[in-house]
Every structure is written in C-alpha cells, then in structure tokens.
Short mmCIF file of C-alpha atoms in Angstrom, two decimals:
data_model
loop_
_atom_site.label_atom_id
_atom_site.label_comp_id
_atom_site.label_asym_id
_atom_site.label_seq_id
_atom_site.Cartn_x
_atom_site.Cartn_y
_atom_site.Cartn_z
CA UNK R 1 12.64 21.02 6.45
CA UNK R 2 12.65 19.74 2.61
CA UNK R 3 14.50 16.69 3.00
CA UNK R 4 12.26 13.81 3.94
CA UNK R 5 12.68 11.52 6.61
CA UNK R 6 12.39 7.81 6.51
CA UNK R 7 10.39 6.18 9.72
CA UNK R 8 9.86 2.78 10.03
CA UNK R 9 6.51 0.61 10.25
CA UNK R 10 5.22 1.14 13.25
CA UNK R 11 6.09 4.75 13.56
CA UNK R 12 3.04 6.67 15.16
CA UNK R 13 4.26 10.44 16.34
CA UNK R 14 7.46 11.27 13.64
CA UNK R 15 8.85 12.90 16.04
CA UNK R 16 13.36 12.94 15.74
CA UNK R 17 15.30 11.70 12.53
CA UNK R 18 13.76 8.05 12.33
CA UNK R 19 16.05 5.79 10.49
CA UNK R 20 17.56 9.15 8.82
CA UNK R 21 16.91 11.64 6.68
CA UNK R 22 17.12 11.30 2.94
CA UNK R 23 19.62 14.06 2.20
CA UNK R 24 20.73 12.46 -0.91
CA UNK R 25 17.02 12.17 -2.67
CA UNK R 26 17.21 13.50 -5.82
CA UNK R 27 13.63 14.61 -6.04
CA UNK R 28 10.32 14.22 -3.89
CA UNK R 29 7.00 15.28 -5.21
CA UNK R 30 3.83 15.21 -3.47
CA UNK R 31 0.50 15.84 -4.98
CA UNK R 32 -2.65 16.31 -3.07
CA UNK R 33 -6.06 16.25 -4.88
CA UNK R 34 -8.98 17.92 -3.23
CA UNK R 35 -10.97 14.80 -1.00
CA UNK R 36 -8.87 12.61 -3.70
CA UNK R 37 -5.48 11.50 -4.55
CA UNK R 38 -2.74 12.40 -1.52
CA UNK R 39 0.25 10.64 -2.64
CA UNK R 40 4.32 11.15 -2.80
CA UNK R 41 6.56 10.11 -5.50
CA UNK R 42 10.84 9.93 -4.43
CA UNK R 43 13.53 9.47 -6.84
CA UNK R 44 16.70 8.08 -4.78
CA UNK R 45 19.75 6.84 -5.68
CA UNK R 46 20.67 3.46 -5.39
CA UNK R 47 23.68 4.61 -3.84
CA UNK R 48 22.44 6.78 -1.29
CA UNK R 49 23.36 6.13 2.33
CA UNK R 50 19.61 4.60 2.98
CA UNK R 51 18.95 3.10 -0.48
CA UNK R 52 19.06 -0.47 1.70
CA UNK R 53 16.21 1.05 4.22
CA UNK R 54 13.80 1.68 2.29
CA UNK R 55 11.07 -0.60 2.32
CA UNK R 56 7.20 -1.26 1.63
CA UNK R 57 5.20 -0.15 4.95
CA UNK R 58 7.67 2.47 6.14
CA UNK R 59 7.23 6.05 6.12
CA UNK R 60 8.43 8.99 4.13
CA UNK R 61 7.65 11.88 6.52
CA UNK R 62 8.43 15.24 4.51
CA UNK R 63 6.29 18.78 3.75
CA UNK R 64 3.40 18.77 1.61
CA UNK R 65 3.07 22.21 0.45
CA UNK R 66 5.12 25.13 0.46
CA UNK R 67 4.05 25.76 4.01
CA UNK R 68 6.71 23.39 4.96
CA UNK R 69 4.08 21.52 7.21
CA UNK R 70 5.16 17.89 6.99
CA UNK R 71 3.12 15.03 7.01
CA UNK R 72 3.52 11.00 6.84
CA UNK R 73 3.35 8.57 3.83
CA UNK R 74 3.64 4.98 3.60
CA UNK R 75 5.67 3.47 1.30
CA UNK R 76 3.98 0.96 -0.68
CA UNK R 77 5.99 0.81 -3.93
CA UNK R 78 9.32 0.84 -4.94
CA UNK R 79 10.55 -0.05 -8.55
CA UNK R 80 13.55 -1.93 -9.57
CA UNK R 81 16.89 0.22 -10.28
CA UNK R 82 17.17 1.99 -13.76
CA UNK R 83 20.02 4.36 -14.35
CA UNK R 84 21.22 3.87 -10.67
CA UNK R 85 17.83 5.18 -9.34
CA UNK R 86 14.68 3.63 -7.90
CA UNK R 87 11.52 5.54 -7.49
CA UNK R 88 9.61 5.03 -4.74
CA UNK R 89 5.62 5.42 -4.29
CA UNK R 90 4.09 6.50 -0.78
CA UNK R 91 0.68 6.87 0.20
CA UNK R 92 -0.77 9.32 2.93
CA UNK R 93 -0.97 8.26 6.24
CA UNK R 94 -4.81 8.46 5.92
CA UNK R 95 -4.97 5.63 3.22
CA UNK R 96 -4.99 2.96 5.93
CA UNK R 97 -8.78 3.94 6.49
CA UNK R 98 -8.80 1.74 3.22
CA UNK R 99 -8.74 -1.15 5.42
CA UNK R 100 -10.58 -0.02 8.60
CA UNK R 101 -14.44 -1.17 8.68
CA UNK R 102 -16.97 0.70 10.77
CA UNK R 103 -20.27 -1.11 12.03
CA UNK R 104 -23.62 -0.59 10.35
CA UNK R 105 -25.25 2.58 11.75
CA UNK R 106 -28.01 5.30 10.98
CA UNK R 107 -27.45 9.03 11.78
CA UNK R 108 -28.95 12.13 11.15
CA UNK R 109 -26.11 14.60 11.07
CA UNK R 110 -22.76 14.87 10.49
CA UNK R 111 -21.54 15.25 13.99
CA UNK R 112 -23.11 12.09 14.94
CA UNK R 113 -21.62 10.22 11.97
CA UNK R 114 -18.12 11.59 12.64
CA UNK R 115 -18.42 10.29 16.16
CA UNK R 116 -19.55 6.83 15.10
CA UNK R 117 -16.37 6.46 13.13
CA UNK R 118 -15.05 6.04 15.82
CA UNK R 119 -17.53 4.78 18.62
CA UNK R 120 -18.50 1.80 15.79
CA UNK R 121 -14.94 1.33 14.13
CA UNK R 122 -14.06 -3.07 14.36
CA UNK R 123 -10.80 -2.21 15.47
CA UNK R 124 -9.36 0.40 17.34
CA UNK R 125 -9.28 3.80 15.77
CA UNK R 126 -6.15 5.62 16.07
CA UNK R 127 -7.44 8.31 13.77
CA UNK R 128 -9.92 11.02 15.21
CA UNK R 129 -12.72 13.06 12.86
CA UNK R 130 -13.92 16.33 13.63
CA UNK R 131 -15.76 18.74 11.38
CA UNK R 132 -16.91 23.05 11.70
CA UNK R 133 -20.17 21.68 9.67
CA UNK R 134 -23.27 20.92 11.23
CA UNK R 135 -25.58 19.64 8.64
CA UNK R 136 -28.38 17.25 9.28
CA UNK R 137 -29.71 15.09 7.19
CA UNK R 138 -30.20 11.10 6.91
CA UNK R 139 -27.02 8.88 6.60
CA UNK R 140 -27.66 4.82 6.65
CA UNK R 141 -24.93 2.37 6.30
CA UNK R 142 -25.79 -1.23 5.99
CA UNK R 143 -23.22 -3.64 6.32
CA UNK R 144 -19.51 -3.31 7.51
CA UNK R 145 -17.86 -0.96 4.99
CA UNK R 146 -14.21 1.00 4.79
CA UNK R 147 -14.02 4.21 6.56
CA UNK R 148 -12.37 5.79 4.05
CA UNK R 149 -15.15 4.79 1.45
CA UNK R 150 -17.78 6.07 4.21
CA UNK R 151 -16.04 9.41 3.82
CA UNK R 152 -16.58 9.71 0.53
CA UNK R 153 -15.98 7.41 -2.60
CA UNK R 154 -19.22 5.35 -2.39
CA UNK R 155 -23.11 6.72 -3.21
CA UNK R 156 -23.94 7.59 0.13
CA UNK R 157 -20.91 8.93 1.85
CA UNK R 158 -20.45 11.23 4.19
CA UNK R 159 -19.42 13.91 1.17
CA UNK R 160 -22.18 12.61 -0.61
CA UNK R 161 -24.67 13.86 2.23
CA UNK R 162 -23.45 16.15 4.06
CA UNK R 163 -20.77 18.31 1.64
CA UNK R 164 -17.50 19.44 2.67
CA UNK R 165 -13.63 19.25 2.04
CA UNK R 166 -11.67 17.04 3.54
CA UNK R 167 -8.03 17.85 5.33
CA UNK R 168 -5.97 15.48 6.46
CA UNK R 169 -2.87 16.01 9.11
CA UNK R 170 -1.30 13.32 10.84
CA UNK R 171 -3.74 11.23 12.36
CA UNK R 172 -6.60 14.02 12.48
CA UNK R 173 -9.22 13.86 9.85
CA UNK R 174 -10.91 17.37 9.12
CA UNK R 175 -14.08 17.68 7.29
CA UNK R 176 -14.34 21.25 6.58
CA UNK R 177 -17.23 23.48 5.01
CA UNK R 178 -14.59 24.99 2.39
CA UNK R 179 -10.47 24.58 3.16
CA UNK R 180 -8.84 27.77 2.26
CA UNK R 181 -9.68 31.54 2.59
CA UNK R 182 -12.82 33.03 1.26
CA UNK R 183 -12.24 36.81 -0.44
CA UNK R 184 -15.15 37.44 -1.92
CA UNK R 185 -13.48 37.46 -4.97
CA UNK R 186 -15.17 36.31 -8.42
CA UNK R 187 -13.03 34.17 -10.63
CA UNK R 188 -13.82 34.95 -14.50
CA UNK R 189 -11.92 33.29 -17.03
CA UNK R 190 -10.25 35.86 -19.72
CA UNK R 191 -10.96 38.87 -16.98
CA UNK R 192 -8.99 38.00 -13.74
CA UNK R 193 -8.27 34.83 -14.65
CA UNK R 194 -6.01 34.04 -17.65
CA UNK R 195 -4.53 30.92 -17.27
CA UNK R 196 -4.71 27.83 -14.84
CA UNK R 197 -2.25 25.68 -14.15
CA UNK R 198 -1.52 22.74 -11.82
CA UNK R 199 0.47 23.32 -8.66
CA UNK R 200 3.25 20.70 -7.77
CA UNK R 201 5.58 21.45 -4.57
CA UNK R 202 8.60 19.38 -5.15
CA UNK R 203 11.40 18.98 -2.34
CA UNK R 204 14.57 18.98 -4.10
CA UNK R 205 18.23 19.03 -3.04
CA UNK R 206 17.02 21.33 -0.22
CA UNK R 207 15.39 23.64 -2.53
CA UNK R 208 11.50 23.93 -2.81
CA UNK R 209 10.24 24.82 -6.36
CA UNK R 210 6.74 25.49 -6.95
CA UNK R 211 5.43 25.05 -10.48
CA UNK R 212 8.75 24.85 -11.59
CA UNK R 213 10.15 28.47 -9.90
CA UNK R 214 12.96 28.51 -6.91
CA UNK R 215 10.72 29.69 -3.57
CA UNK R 216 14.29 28.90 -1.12
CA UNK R 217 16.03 26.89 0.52
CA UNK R 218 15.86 25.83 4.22
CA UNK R 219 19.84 25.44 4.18
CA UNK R 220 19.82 21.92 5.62
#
C-alpha cells in the first residue's frame, strides 16, 4: 500500500478505505527522527477527487518506511492553493500525548513508570506503554505534566533516566533498549563508512523511492 488513506476525526482502528484513498497525491513524505520529529508532509491537487475532505484533525493513514507498515497521522495543517496544489502537514498519531496530563507520582523503575502512564493518566488513556528495559532508578514528577514530555523532552524524563528508543505503532508506545539489529559491526568513518546521508521514504504515484532511487511499486 503507498497511497495514503484519509480517515476522519474520530477514527481509532484504520481499518477499510475511510473516506478514500488519495490515489491522486502527488507526493507524501514522512520523516521519522529517532525519539523526535514523526511527521508527514502531502502534496495534493486541488483537483483531486478528495481535495474538499481534507481537513485539520483527520487522518492520513499511509506507510512509514519502506517496510510498507502503515501508520496514522493527524492532519493539522493545510496551506492555501499555489499552482493548483495545497500541501498538507500531519502529525503522528502519538502527538496527542502533547495534551494528555498524568498525575504526580514517584517510581523507581521503568516498568513502574510505564504503568503509571496509564494507572495516573487525567483522562482515559487509549494509548498503552510497554518496554524490554528494566532499569531502576529514581523518577519524581511533581505536578500534572504532558505524557509525551514525561517520555522524554523535559530534564527528568523517562529517556532522561532510564535510556532507551522510543517506537511508536498505532496506539502502542514502545520504549526499547536499542530499535534495530545489533551486528557487532564497528562503524569507522573513511574505512567502512564513506558517506552518510539522510533517508527519506516518499510514497509517490504508487512508487516508493528511497533516497531518491525506484525500490517498486505495489501496482495499486
């Protein structure tokens, strides 16, 4: 699937074709930033079949990486019309921790924070938090605060104490000891290493291209 679909509002599972899919988007870029930045950016036509419904608070629900595992972002930008396109901004699903407050608590380990995400949230947590680390260690937070900034992005946070990479799918939040495969490999700069270079996977007219070369096409 490398066409994204657009959900509306209160969309919770993304689960059929939503209010359709964007077969006409002329591009669709996500970039992910490690326990950072996890945002989409969608050029579309303001004569495409669904230029009319797309709106601030819906979803785009398309793959983030060339593993064609899609995920959902909420639109919460969308610029006027030059050219005869718009582009629209999208945040991940996960963003709307920004404005979900957990208790004050005290903990000594991670699992025990990770559970009183939940167990303390105000409101009702839709999201759950699970974690392959066990690390201990003192964790105090003294007045309401955002999730998201309890996870890390404040002195203090849960990265800040206890380490670890966040992943995000859906409505599962993943704080893992090291995302990726370990191959006891050393990286040296000017030996095995000769260049670096930003990866972007970009959906476009039902091609993926990664850093700019053609990996397929999933024919829809």
């Amino acid at each position: 699937m490398s066409k994204p679909i657009l959900f509306g509002s209160a969309e919770t599972t993304f689960t059929g074709n939503g209010l359709g899919r964007l077969s006409d988007a002329i591009s669709c870029v996500v970039e992910e930033k490690l326990n950072g930045k996890y945002e989409l950016e969608m050029v579309y036509p303001v004569n495409g079949i669904h230029f009319s419904d797309l709106q601030e608070e819906r979803f785009l629900y398309c793959p983030h990486d060339e593993t064609e595992n899609p995920q959902p972002f909420e639109i919460y930008r969308i610029t006027r019309p030059i050219n005869g396109k718009v582009t629209v901004f999208a945040c991940h699903l996960s963003y709307k921790l920004n404005k979900m407050l957990v208790k004050p608590f005290t903990a000594s380990g991670v699992q025990t924070v990770l559970s009183y995400l939940t167990s303390k949230a105000i409101d009702t947590m839709p999201f759950t938090f699970s974690s392959d680390k066990t690390t201990t260690g003192s964790m105090n937070i003294e007045v309401p605060t955002a999730i998201k900034s309890v996870m890390g992005g404040m002195e203090g946070s849960i990265l800040d104490v206890y380490g670890g990479e966040w992943e995000y799918d859906h409505w599962q939040c993943i704080l893992r000891s090291r995302r990726g495969d370990d191959n006891d490999v050393n990286i040296r700069y000017g030996k095995n290493l000769t260049d670096v270079k930003k990866v972007t996977a970009t959906y476009k007219y039902g091609n993926t291209y990664v850093d700019g070369v053609n990996t397929g096409t999933d024919g829809s």
